[in-house]
Amino acid sequence: MPSSTSSFERLTAADRPGIAQPVPERPVPAKSWAGLLLLAAAGAALLVGLWEKHWRDYGTEPSYVNSKGLWAIQRRRIDAGEGDATVLLGASRVLFDVDLDTWERLSGRRPIQLALEGTSPMAFLEDLADDPKFTGRVLVGVAPDVFFSGFMYNGKALDYFRRESPSQRAGQWLSMHVLEPDLTFLDSDFALATVLHRQAWPLRPGMTANTRVRKLSIHAADRNTHMWRKVETDPDYQHMAQQIWIEDSDPPDAKARAEMDATAQKQVDRAIAAVAKLRARHVPVVFVRLPSGGQYLPIENRDFPRAATWDVLLARTGAPGIHFEDTPELQGYWLPEWSHLATRERPRFTEALYGIIARNGWLAPPH
Amino acid sequence: MAGHALLLLVFFSARCAAPATLVQNAPCRATWGADLVFNSLTFAAFFAIILLLHSLPLPWKARKVNLLLASYVFYAAWNPPFVVLLWISTIVDWYAAQGLVHAQRQAARRAWMLLSVVANLGMLGYFKYGGFLLGNFTALMAALGLHYEAPALDIVLPVGISFYTFATMSYTLDIYLRRAEPARNFLDYALFVTFFPHLVAGPIMRPTELVPQFEQPRRATANQIGFGLALMTLGLFDKVVLADAYLAPVADRVYGGGAPPGLLDAWMGTLAFSGQIFCDFAGYSTTAIGAALCLGFAMPDNFRFPYAAVGFSDFWRRWHITLSAWLRDYVYIPLGGNRHGPARTTFALMGTMLLGGLWHGANWTFVVWGALHGTYLCVERVLRAGLRARFAAYRPGPLAVLGLGVLTYLLINLTWVFFRARDFTKAWTVLRGMLGANGGAEPLLDTFQLLSAGLIVAAILGVHILMRRRTLESVVAAVPAWLVAPVWALLAFAIVISQGAGNAFIYFQF
């Protein structure tokens, strides 16, 4: 029934029980493998070149990959002598909306950008609160549906930073110096499986559409981030990006509502504890509700009413806060896909935001 | 040239490389960043440098020293302090073997052998099973009504410890069993233990397979380097494209969430995992074999198209061959093997497979996985003996062989449920789904996931059936050269545009 040992073309240890195993056979098929290697390498290089051209034609431009490794480089600055810096926490709105060049021009120091897209900043705020080396200042961006839900799209960044191996650090360096400056298709949005997955496949009965967030941003080596030009200039792409935010946005039922409220309270409780620890070290913290608009804003306000979330957060932490709806200087900017500022708006917006903070002394150096 | 080509082909890892996406069992296990995984840009650069150094006109001893130092760098790139464990394992077995050789009395020989076994299994026991044993002890005390609060252990599992401790133990065990002579010098022996292609995830080498290759100067030919790189491309394609990009998300969706899967989702998630674990591990082995070949060394086959197995003894001659042969030679045969009657054989089989299960991870789900395979092997043994007694002349026809092969594959998939599930609750939930008993379950997998996983698993099965009695080399030899280069280029291109995230190989955690 099963094959006999002699039926295999090549014997292995499985066929030789209880004896010393001999030096393995490793035959090389009779071909000119050096020549084939050259041909294959040339073919692969050609195909990769065509792939790169395809995505350049689509509108891609050089960008560093917003990876955990890139984030870890910034987090390490705190341990490497910049513990008194201003740290920016939050989700993607802090990444897109705060221009590090402008902030540096106004404050004289470049802040450390630790905001992560789609990720609640709470774990990172707690990390800073527990780190005695950190004595600087913290700006915490509050995107209601991320902050108060505790959602962690990229929550493993901190663990990655703590356990990053020498191999991973070397790989990050190599990638940033050898590949990322030139190959624009290096973005998870353009990975083959992702591209195939988002084609218009028939919807399976019982499932609803759940479109993944598409590429929206361009990143510098220090994570200074701005909106990808295609989002601003391509009406179809812009419309698609807008629709993703409001997809599957039916109001929560009573049970879901109760769970959301309970989760929001937990996030506030965590914030209270973290802010108290930071204050004990004279580290100022300011919360900022950055702008959103279009059809997205009413959904945010419905699901996370200000009175039950933002106002409670400020009241219970005792920390100062800036809400764009209270502040004329933070209104009237162009949000192409309703959630993030256009590239050209960032310097003016950052100047306005910094001005408010500076006027109030909310991020003044600790006494 | 070769190194530069590899650099281009294998660029995909530098970013993120978090092993967590492939973490299966052992949820309490502390992990560390990935080591120098083959699917990483760091490895591409490392390997290019090693190829260059190894091709320099240096004395053979100098080139071996280069390889040894490079192998320590390879291991230290994950977590430098743990190189010490590697040194301990290496030195203990070197001196144990020396003691064995010079011992006059059997008792002394046994003592030296036990020193090796206890030191290696002690290390393995602490780092791999410390938390598990303590957790079970605490649970036992609680069951007896005794309150015991276990200290919080945050033991980091040294990558590959299960592999290199087994390799070093085989050195002393082979000498104890008088199957092999000790290595002529420490350098050859240390390089056998540490040689980076097999260090962290096998194939588990025996000293007689590798030490003789270090005794004479070796330099890879251009054909060996070319074919070695082709093997590495194929192995990385299996891992990065098939396992990580298409199969893992399907298995993760079914096994990772809390929602119970329906009939179709449960089966597709399990079938996808069967493909993922094969492509991940066989991909690693193929890459390792290719890397060694580029340096002029031969490593053994670790897989022989296992999903074409007809029966479970056949499966274990095809799946993770170097582990199953290790367990057979150093556990099953010493336990009595098949020489002492059916009862003893059953005991030896079950004991070996239970240990094999536990080798994979400190979790009872792995023990159940091993127990199922042990039971399959015992039942097969009884059935075969019965058939032989009643129908001595019977030879199954092609349809019967196909049917038995399908049955084997389905029963193996049942064992994968326990291998993949984080705990028994999840395993039962998926098994209930596979039996259609999760009524009203919401669909979990979308059309693309069902199609892509289904097609890839079908392709894997088709290839295994076609290649059942053949080797990759014999098939490649028959393929015209004009077809090899484009296929090779396409595999490399698929690896590049899949943009793998440098996920750790599943077997790194074992």
JSON list of N, CA and C in Angstrom, two decimals, chain B residues 211-276:
[
{"chain": "B", "resi": 211, "resn": "VAL", "atom": "N", "xyz": [30.07, 16.85, 9.03]},
{"chain": "B", "resi": 211, "resn": "VAL", "atom": "CA", "xyz": [31.47, 16.96, 9.44]},
{"chain": "B", "resi": 211, "resn": "VAL", "atom": "C", "xyz": [32.43, 16.50, 8.32]},
{"chain": "B", "resi": 212, "resn": "PRO", "atom": "N", "xyz": [32.14, 15.37, 7.64]},
{"chain": "B", "resi": 212, "resn": "PRO", "atom": "CA", "xyz": [33.07, 14.97, 6.56]},
{"chain": "B", "resi": 212, "resn": "PRO", "atom": "C", "xyz": [33.22, 16.01, 5.46]},
{"chain": "B", "resi": 213, "resn": "GLN", "atom": "N", "xyz": [32.16, 16.83, 5.28]},
{"chain": "B", "resi": 213, "resn": "GLN", "atom": "CA", "xyz": [32.24, 17.85, 4.24]},
{"chain": "B", "resi": 213, "resn": "GLN", "atom": "C", "xyz": [33.19, 18.98, 4.62]},
{"chain": "B", "resi": 214, "resn": "PHE", "atom": "N", "xyz": [33.47, 19.12, 5.92]},
{"chain": "B", "resi": 214, "resn": "PHE", "atom": "CA", "xyz": [34.40, 20.17, 6.35]},
{"chain": "B", "resi": 214, "resn": "PHE", "atom": "C", "xyz": [35.85, 19.68, 6.35]},
{"chain": "B", "resi": 215, "resn": "GLU", "atom": "N", "xyz": [36.03, 18.40, 6.14]},
{"chain": "B", "resi": 215, "resn": "GLU", "atom": "CA", "xyz": [37.39, 17.86, 6.25]},
{"chain": "B", "resi": 215, "resn": "GLU", "atom": "C", "xyz": [38.23, 18.15, 5.02]},
{"chain": "B", "resi": 216, "resn": "GLN", "atom": "N", "xyz": [37.59, 18.25, 3.88]},
{"chain": "B", "resi": 216, "resn": "GLN", "atom": "CA", "xyz": [38.31, 18.53, 2.64]},
{"chain": "B", "resi": 216, "resn": "GLN", "atom": "C", "xyz": [37.90, 19.90, 2.10]},
{"chain": "B", "resi": 217, "resn": "PRO", "atom": "N", "xyz": [38.84, 20.62, 1.48]},
{"chain": "B", "resi": 217, "resn": "PRO", "atom": "CA", "xyz": [38.48, 21.93, 0.90]},
{"chain": "B", "resi": 217, "resn": "PRO", "atom": "C", "xyz": [37.35, 21.80, -0.12]},
{"chain": "B", "resi": 218, "resn": "ARG", "atom": "N", "xyz": [36.41, 22.70, -0.03]},
{"chain": "B", "resi": 218, "resn": "ARG", "atom": "CA", "xyz": [35.28, 22.68, -0.98]},
{"chain": "B", "resi": 218, "resn": "ARG", "atom": "C", "xyz": [35.07, 24.09, -1.51]},
{"chain": "B", "resi": 219, "resn": "ARG", "atom": "N", "xyz": [34.80, 24.17, -2.76]},
{"chain": "B", "resi": 219, "resn": "ARG", "atom": "CA", "xyz": [34.47, 25.46, -3.36]},
{"chain": "B", "resi": 219, "resn": "ARG", "atom": "C", "xyz": [33.32, 25.21, -4.34]},
{"chain": "B", "resi": 220, "resn": "ALA", "atom": "N", "xyz": [32.28, 25.98, -4.24]},
{"chain": "B", "resi": 220, "resn": "ALA", "atom": "CA", "xyz": [31.13, 25.75, -5.10]},
{"chain": "B", "resi": 220, "resn": "ALA", "atom": "C", "xyz": [31.48, 26.05, -6.55]},
{"chain": "B", "resi": 221, "resn": "THR", "atom": "N", "xyz": [30.99, 25.22, -7.45]},
{"chain": "B", "resi": 221, "resn": "THR", "atom": "CA", "xyz": [31.15, 25.51, -8.88]},
{"chain": "B", "resi": 221, "resn": "THR", "atom": "C", "xyz": [30.13, 26.57, -9.28]},
{"chain": "B", "resi": 222, "resn": "ALA", "atom": "N", "xyz": [30.32, 27.13, -10.47]},
{"chain": "B", "resi": 222, "resn": "ALA", "atom": "CA", "xyz": [29.36, 28.13, -10.96]},
{"chain": "B", "resi": 222, "resn": "ALA", "atom": "C", "xyz": [27.97, 27.51, -11.06]},
{"chain": "B", "resi": 223, "resn": "ASN", "atom": "N", "xyz": [27.93, 26.25, -11.48]},
{"chain": "B", "resi": 223, "resn": "ASN", "atom": "CA", "xyz": [26.62, 25.58, -11.59]},
{"chain": "B", "resi": 223, "resn": "ASN", "atom": "C", "xyz": [25.98, 25.38, -10.23]},
{"chain": "B", "resi": 224, "resn": "GLN", "atom": "N", "xyz": [26.79, 25.06, -9.22]},
{"chain": "B", "resi": 224, "resn": "GLN", "atom": "CA", "xyz": [26.22, 24.90, -7.87]},
{"chain": "B", "resi": 224, "resn": "GLN", "atom": "C", "xyz": [25.68, 26.22, -7.35]},
{"chain": "B", "resi": 225, "resn": "ILE", "atom": "N", "xyz": [26.44, 27.29, -7.59]},
{"chain": "B", "resi": 225, "resn": "ILE", "atom": "CA", "xyz": [25.97, 28.61, -7.13]},
{"chain": "B", "resi": 225, "resn": "ILE", "atom": "C", "xyz": [24.67, 28.98, -7.85]},
{"chain": "B", "resi": 226, "resn": "GLY", "atom": "N", "xyz": [24.66, 28.77, -9.17]},
{"chain": "B", "resi": 226, "resn": "GLY", "atom": "CA", "xyz": [23.46, 29.11, -9.93]},
{"chain": "B", "resi": 226, "resn": "GLY", "atom": "C", "xyz": [22.26, 28.30, -9.48]},
{"chain": "B", "resi": 227, "resn": "PHE", "atom": "N", "xyz": [22.43, 26.98, -9.37]},
{"chain": "B", "resi": 227, "resn": "PHE", "atom": "CA", "xyz": [21.30, 26.14, -8.96]},
{"chain": "B", "resi": 227, "resn": "PHE", "atom": "C", "xyz": [20.92, 26.42, -7.50]},
{"chain": "B", "resi": 228, "resn": "GLY", "atom": "N", "xyz": [21.92, 26.71, -6.67]},
{"chain": "B", "resi": 228, "resn": "GLY", "atom": "CA", "xyz": [21.64, 27.06, -5.28]},
{"chain": "B", "resi": 228, "resn": "GLY", "atom": "C", "xyz": [20.77, 28.31, -5.20]},
{"chain": "B", "resi": 229, "resn": "LEU", "atom": "N", "xyz": [21.09, 29.30, -6.01]},
{"chain": "B", "resi": 229, "resn": "LEU", "atom": "CA", "xyz": [20.27, 30.53, -6.01]},
{"chain": "B", "resi": 229, "resn": "LEU", "atom": "C", "xyz": [18.87, 30.25, -6.56]},
{"chain": "B", "resi": 230, "resn": "ALA", "atom": "N", "xyz": [18.80, 29.33, -7.53]},
{"chain": "B", "resi": 230, "resn": "ALA", "atom": "CA", "xyz": [17.47, 28.97, -8.05]},
{"chain": "B", "resi": 230, "resn": "ALA", "atom": "C", "xyz": [16.64, 28.31, -6.94]},
{"chain": "B", "resi": 231, "resn": "LEU", "atom": "N", "xyz": [17.28, 27.43, -6.16]},
{"chain": "B", "resi": 231, "resn": "LEU", "atom": "CA", "xyz": [16.56, 26.81, -5.04]},
{"chain": "B", "resi": 231, "resn": "LEU", "atom": "C", "xyz": [16.13, 27.85, -4.02]},
{"chain": "B", "resi": 232, "resn": "MET", "atom": "N", "xyz": [17.01, 28.80, -3.76]},
{"chain": "B", "resi": 232, "resn": "MET", "atom": "CA", "xyz": [16.64, 29.85, -2.80]},
{"chain": "B", "resi": 232, "resn": "MET", "atom": "C", "xyz": [15.45, 30.66, -3.30]},
{"chain": "B", "resi": 233, "resn": "THR", "atom": "N", "xyz": [15.44, 30.93, -4.60]},
{"chain": "B", "resi": 233, "resn": "THR", "atom": "CA", "xyz": [14.31, 31.67, -5.17]},
{"chain": "B", "resi": 233, "resn": "THR", "atom": "C", "xyz": [13.02, 30.87, -5.02]},
{"chain": "B", "resi": 234, "resn": "LEU", "atom": "N", "xyz": [13.09, 29.58, -5.31]},
{"chain": "B", "resi": 234, "resn": "LEU", "atom": "CA", "xyz": [11.90, 28.74, -5.18]},
{"chain": "B", "resi": 234, "resn": "LEU", "atom": "C", "xyz": [11.43, 28.69, -3.72]},
{"chain": "B", "resi": 235, "resn": "GLY", "atom": "N", "xyz": [12.37, 28.53, -2.80]},
{"chain": "B", "resi": 235, "resn": "GLY", "atom": "CA", "xyz": [12.00, 28.47, -1.38]},
{"chain": "B", "resi": 235, "resn": "GLY", "atom": "C", "xyz": [11.37, 29.77, -0.92]},
{"chain": "B", "resi": 236, "resn": "LEU", "atom": "N", "xyz": [11.93, 30.88, -1.35]},
{"chain": "B", "resi": 236, "resn": "LEU", "atom": "CA", "xyz": [11.37, 32.17, -0.94]},
{"chain": "B", "resi": 236, "resn": "LEU", "atom": "C", "xyz": [10.03, 32.44, -1.60]},
{"chain": "B", "resi": 237, "resn": "PHE", "atom": "N", "xyz": [9.85, 31.94, -2.82]},
{"chain": "B", "resi": 237, "resn": "PHE", "atom": "CA", "xyz": [8.54, 32.05, -3.47]},
{"chain": "B", "resi": 237, "resn": "PHE", "atom": "C", "xyz": [7.49, 31.31, -2.64]},
{"chain": "B", "resi": 238, "resn": "ASP", "atom": "N", "xyz": [7.83, 30.10, -2.22]},
{"chain": "B", "resi": 238, "resn": "ASP", "atom": "CA", "xyz": [6.90, 29.33, -1.38]},
{"chain": "B", "resi": 238, "resn": "ASP", "atom": "C", "xyz": [6.52, 30.11, -0.13]},
{"chain": "B", "resi": 239, "resn": "LYS", "atom": "N", "xyz": [7.53, 30.69, 0.50]},
{"chain": "B", "resi": 239, "resn": "LYS", "atom": "CA", "xyz": [7.30, 31.38, 1.77]},
{"chain": "B", "resi": 239, "resn": "LYS", "atom": "C", "xyz": [6.60, 32.73, 1.58]},
{"chain": "B", "resi": 240, "resn": "VAL", "atom": "N", "xyz": [7.22, 33.58, 0.76]},
{"chain": "B", "resi": 240, "resn": "VAL", "atom": "CA", "xyz": [6.76, 34.97, 0.69]},
{"chain": "B", "resi": 240, "resn": "VAL", "atom": "C", "xyz": [5.46, 35.09, -0.08]},
{"chain": "B", "resi": 241, "resn": "VAL", "atom": "N", "xyz": [5.37, 34.38, -1.20]},
{"chain": "B", "resi": 241, "resn": "VAL", "atom": "CA", "xyz": [4.20, 34.55, -2.07]},
{"chain": "B", "resi": 241, "resn": "VAL", "atom": "C", "xyz": [3.07, 33.62, -1.62]},
{"chain": "B", "resi": 242, "resn": "LEU", "atom": "N", "xyz": [3.32, 32.33, -1.62]},
{"chain": "B", "resi": 242, "resn": "LEU", "atom": "CA", "xyz": [2.22, 31.40, -1.35]},
{"chain": "B", "resi": 242, "resn": "LEU", "atom": "C", "xyz": [1.81, 31.42, 0.12]},
{"chain": "B", "resi": 243, "resn": "ALA", "atom": "N", "xyz": [2.78, 31.20, 1.02]},
{"chain": "B", "resi": 243, "resn": "ALA", "atom": "CA", "xyz": [2.43, 31.08, 2.44]},
{"chain": "B", "resi": 243, "resn": "ALA", "atom": "C", "xyz": [1.97, 32.41, 3.02]},
{"chain": "B", "resi": 244, "resn": "ASP", "atom": "N", "xyz": [2.79, 33.44, 2.87]},
{"chain": "B", "resi": 244, "resn": "ASP", "atom": "CA", "xyz": [2.51, 34.70, 3.58]},
{"chain": "B", "resi": 244, "resn": "ASP", "atom": "C", "xyz": [1.44, 35.55, 2.90]},
{"chain": "B", "resi": 245, "resn": "ALA", "atom": "N", "xyz": [1.50, 35.65, 1.57]},
{"chain": "B", "resi": 245, "resn": "ALA", "atom": "CA", "xyz": [0.62, 36.61, 0.89]},
{"chain": "B", "resi": 245, "resn": "ALA", "atom": "C", "xyz": [-0.79, 36.08, 0.70]},
{"chain": "B", "resi": 246, "resn": "TYR", "atom": "N", "xyz": [-0.95, 34.76, 0.48]},
{"chain": "B", "resi": 246, "resn": "TYR", "atom": "CA", "xyz": [-2.27, 34.26, 0.11]},
{"chain": "B", "resi": 246, "resn": "TYR", "atom": "C", "xyz": [-2.88, 33.29, 1.13]},
{"chain": "B", "resi": 247, "resn": "LEU", "atom": "N", "xyz": [-2.06, 32.40, 1.69]},
{"chain": "B", "resi": 247, "resn": "LEU", "atom": "CA", "xyz": [-2.64, 31.36, 2.55]},
{"chain": "B", "resi": 247, "resn": "LEU", "atom": "C", "xyz": [-2.76, 31.82, 4.01]},
{"chain": "B", "resi": 248, "resn": "ALA", "atom": "N", "xyz": [-1.74, 32.50, 4.50]},
{"chain": "B", "resi": 248, "resn": "ALA", "atom": "CA", "xyz": [-1.77, 32.91, 5.91]},
{"chain": "B", "resi": 248, "resn": "ALA", "atom": "C", "xyz": [-2.98, 33.79, 6.24]},
{"chain": "B", "resi": 249, "resn": "PRO", "atom": "N", "xyz": [-3.32, 34.79, 5.40]},
{"chain": "B", "resi": 249, "resn": "PRO", "atom": "CA", "xyz": [-4.49, 35.61, 5.77]},
{"chain": "B", "resi": 249, "resn": "PRO", "atom": "C", "xyz": [-5.78, 34.80, 5.89]},
{"chain": "B", "resi": 250, "resn": "VAL", "atom": "N", "xyz": [-5.90, 33.75, 5.08]},
{"chain": "B", "resi": 250, "resn": "VAL", "atom": "CA", "xyz": [-7.12, 32.93, 5.13]},
{"chain": "B", "resi": 250, "resn": "VAL", "atom": "C", "xyz": [-7.15, 32.12, 6.44]},
{"chain": "B", "resi": 251, "resn": "ALA", "atom": "N", "xyz": [-6.03, 31.48, 6.74]},
{"chain": "B", "resi": 251, "resn": "ALA", "atom": "CA", "xyz": [-5.97, 30.70, 7.99]},
{"chain": "B", "resi": 251, "resn": "ALA", "atom": "C", "xyz": [-6.13, 31.63, 9.20]},
{"chain": "B", "resi": 252, "resn": "ASP", "atom": "N", "xyz": [-5.49, 32.79, 9.15]},
{"chain": "B", "resi": 252, "resn": "ASP", "atom": "CA", "xyz": [-5.58, 33.73, 10.28]},
{"chain": "B", "resi": 252, "resn": "ASP", "atom": "C", "xyz": [-7.02, 34.20, 10.49]},
{"chain": "B", "resi": 253, "resn": "ARG", "atom": "N", "xyz": [-7.72, 34.42, 9.39]},
{"chain": "B", "resi": 253, "resn": "ARG", "atom": "CA", "xyz": [-9.10, 34.91, 9.49]},
{"chain": "B", "resi": 253, "resn": "ARG", "atom": "C", "xyz": [-9.99, 33.88, 10.20]},
{"chain": "B", "resi": 254, "resn": "VAL", "atom": "N", "xyz": [-9.78, 32.62, 9.87]},
{"chain": "B", "resi": 254, "resn": "VAL", "atom": "CA", "xyz": [-10.63, 31.57, 10.45]},
{"chain": "B", "resi": 254, "resn": "VAL", "atom": "C", "xyz": [-10.19, 31.23, 11.87]},
{"chain": "B", "resi": 255, "resn": "TYR", "atom": "N", "xyz": [-8.88, 31.18, 12.09]},
{"chain": "B", "resi": 255, "resn": "TYR", "atom": "CA", "xyz": [-8.37, 30.75, 13.39]},
{"chain": "B", "resi": 255, "resn": "TYR", "atom": "C", "xyz": [-8.10, 31.92, 14.34]},
{"chain": "B", "resi": 256, "resn": "GLY", "atom": "N", "xyz": [-7.99, 33.12, 13.79]},
{"chain": "B", "resi": 256, "resn": "GLY", "atom": "CA", "xyz": [-7.56, 34.24, 14.62]},
{"chain": "B", "resi": 256, "resn": "GLY", "atom": "C", "xyz": [-8.66, 34.96, 15.35]},
{"chain": "B", "resi": 257, "resn": "GLY", "atom": "N", "xyz": [-9.84, 35.01, 14.76]},
{"chain": "B", "resi": 257, "resn": "GLY", "atom": "CA", "xyz": [-10.92, 35.80, 15.36]},
{"chain": "B", "resi": 257, "resn": "GLY", "atom": "C", "xyz": [-11.76, 34.97, 16.32]},
{"chain": "B", "resi": 258, "resn": "GLY", "atom": "N", "xyz": [-12.76, 35.63, 16.86]},
{"chain": "B", "resi": 258, "resn": "GLY", "atom": "CA", "xyz": [-13.60, 34.93, 17.82]},
{"chain": "B", "resi": 258, "resn": "GLY", "atom": "C", "xyz": [-14.84, 34.31, 17.19]},
{"chain": "B", "resi": 259, "resn": "ALA", "atom": "N", "xyz": [-15.14, 34.70, 15.94]},
{"chain": "B", "resi": 259, "resn": "ALA", "atom": "CA", "xyz": [-16.39, 34.23, 15.32]},
{"chain": "B", "resi": 259, "resn": "ALA", "atom": "C", "xyz": [-16.27, 32.77, 14.90]},
{"chain": "B", "resi": 260, "resn": "PRO", "atom": "N", "xyz": [-17.32, 31.98, 15.15]},
{"chain": "B", "resi": 260, "resn": "PRO", "atom": "CA", "xyz": [-17.28, 30.57, 14.72]},
{"chain": "B", "resi": 260, "resn": "PRO", "atom": "C", "xyz": [-17.40, 30.48, 13.20]},
{"chain": "B", "resi": 261, "resn": "PRO", "atom": "N", "xyz": [-16.60, 29.63, 12.57]},
{"chain": "B", "resi": 261, "resn": "PRO", "atom": "CA", "xyz": [-16.69, 29.50, 11.11]},
{"chain": "B", "resi": 261, "resn": "PRO", "atom": "C", "xyz": [-17.76, 28.50, 10.69]},
{"chain": "B", "resi": 262, "resn": "GLY", "atom": "N", "xyz": [-18.35, 28.74, 9.55]},
{"chain": "B", "resi": 262, "resn": "GLY", "atom": "CA", "xyz": [-19.28, 27.77, 8.97]},
{"chain": "B", "resi": 262, "resn": "GLY", "atom": "C", "xyz": [-18.52, 26.66, 8.27]},
{"chain": "B", "resi": 263, "resn": "LEU", "atom": "N", "xyz": [-19.25, 25.77, 7.62]},
{"chain": "B", "resi": 263, "resn": "LEU", "atom": "CA", "xyz": [-18.65, 24.59, 6.99]},
{"chain": "B", "resi": 263, "resn": "LEU", "atom": "C", "xyz": [-17.55, 24.97, 5.99]},
{"chain": "B", "resi": 264, "resn": "LEU", "atom": "N", "xyz": [-17.90, 25.86, 5.04]},
{"chain": "B", "resi": 264, "resn": "LEU", "atom": "CA", "xyz": [-16.94, 26.22, 3.99]},
{"chain": "B", "resi": 264, "resn": "LEU", "atom": "C", "xyz": [-15.73, 26.95, 4.56]},
{"chain": "B", "resi": 265, "resn": "ASP", "atom": "N", "xyz": [-15.98, 27.90, 5.45]},
{"chain": "B", "resi": 265, "resn": "ASP", "atom": "CA", "xyz": [-14.87, 28.68, 6.01]},
{"chain": "B", "resi": 265, "resn": "ASP", "atom": "C", "xyz": [-13.95, 27.81, 6.86]},
{"chain": "B", "resi": 266, "resn": "ALA", "atom": "N", "xyz": [-14.53, 26.93, 7.66]},
{"chain": "B", "resi": 266, "resn": "ALA", "atom": "CA", "xyz": [-13.71, 26.09, 8.53]},
{"chain": "B", "resi": 266, "resn": "ALA", "atom": "C", "xyz": [-12.80, 25.19, 7.69]},
{"chain": "B", "resi": 267, "resn": "TRP", "atom": "N", "xyz": [-13.36, 24.60, 6.66]},
{"chain": "B", "resi": 267, "resn": "TRP", "atom": "CA", "xyz": [-12.54, 23.72, 5.82]},
{"chain": "B", "resi": 267, "resn": "TRP", "atom": "C", "xyz": [-11.49, 24.54, 5.06]},
{"chain": "B", "resi": 268, "resn": "MET", "atom": "N", "xyz": [-11.93, 25.67, 4.50]},
{"chain": "B", "resi": 268, "resn": "MET", "atom": "CA", "xyz": [-10.96, 26.44, 3.71]},
{"chain": "B", "resi": 268, "resn": "MET", "atom": "C", "xyz": [-9.85, 27.01, 4.59]},
{"chain": "B", "resi": 269, "resn": "GLY", "atom": "N", "xyz": [-10.20, 27.43, 5.80]},
{"chain": "B", "resi": 269, "resn": "GLY", "atom": "CA", "xyz": [-9.17, 27.93, 6.71]},
{"chain": "B", "resi": 269, "resn": "GLY", "atom": "C", "xyz": [-8.16, 26.84, 7.06]},
{"chain": "B", "resi": 270, "resn": "THR", "atom": "N", "xyz": [-8.68, 25.62, 7.26]},
{"chain": "B", "resi": 270, "resn": "THR", "atom": "CA", "xyz": [-7.78, 24.51, 7.62]},
{"chain": "B", "resi": 270, "resn": "THR", "atom": "C", "xyz": [-6.95, 24.06, 6.42]},
{"chain": "B", "resi": 271, "resn": "LEU", "atom": "N", "xyz": [-7.60, 23.97, 5.26]},
{"chain": "B", "resi": 271, "resn": "LEU", "atom": "CA", "xyz": [-6.84, 23.60, 4.06]},
{"chain": "B", "resi": 271, "resn": "LEU", "atom": "C", "xyz": [-5.77, 24.65, 3.76]},
{"chain": "B", "resi": 272, "resn": "ALA", "atom": "N", "xyz": [-6.14, 25.92, 3.95]},
{"chain": "B", "resi": 272, "resn": "ALA", "atom": "CA", "xyz": [-5.15, 26.99, 3.72]},
{"chain": "B", "resi": 272, "resn": "ALA", "atom": "C", "xyz": [-3.98, 26.83, 4.67]},
{"chain": "B", "resi": 273, "resn": "PHE", "atom": "N", "xyz": [-4.28, 26.48, 5.92]},
{"chain": "B", "resi": 273, "resn": "PHE", "atom": "CA", "xyz": [-3.16, 26.30, 6.86]},
{"chain": "B", "resi": 273, "resn": "PHE", "atom": "C", "xyz": [-2.30, 25.10, 6.45]},
{"chain": "B", "resi": 274, "resn": "SER", "atom": "N", "xyz": [-2.94, 24.06, 5.93]},
{"chain": "B", "resi": 274, "resn": "SER", "atom": "CA", "xyz": [-2.13, 22.91, 5.49]},
{"chain": "B", "resi": 274, "resn": "SER", "atom": "C", "xyz": [-1.16, 23.36, 4.41]},
{"chain": "B", "resi": 275, "resn": "GLY", "atom": "N", "xyz": [-1.62, 24.22, 3.51]},
{"chain": "B", "resi": 275, "resn": "GLY", "atom": "CA", "xyz": [-0.72, 24.74, 2.48]},
{"chain": "B", "resi": 275, "resn": "GLY", "atom": "C", "xyz": [0.29, 25.70, 3.05]},
{"chain": "B", "resi": 276, "resn": "GLN", "atom": "N", "xyz": [-0.16, 26.55, 3.98]},
{"chain": "B", "resi": 276, "resn": "GLN", "atom": "CA", "xyz": [0.75, 27.55, 4.56]},
{"chain": "B", "resi": 276, "resn": "GLN", "atom": "C", "xyz": [1.91, 26.89, 5.29]}
]
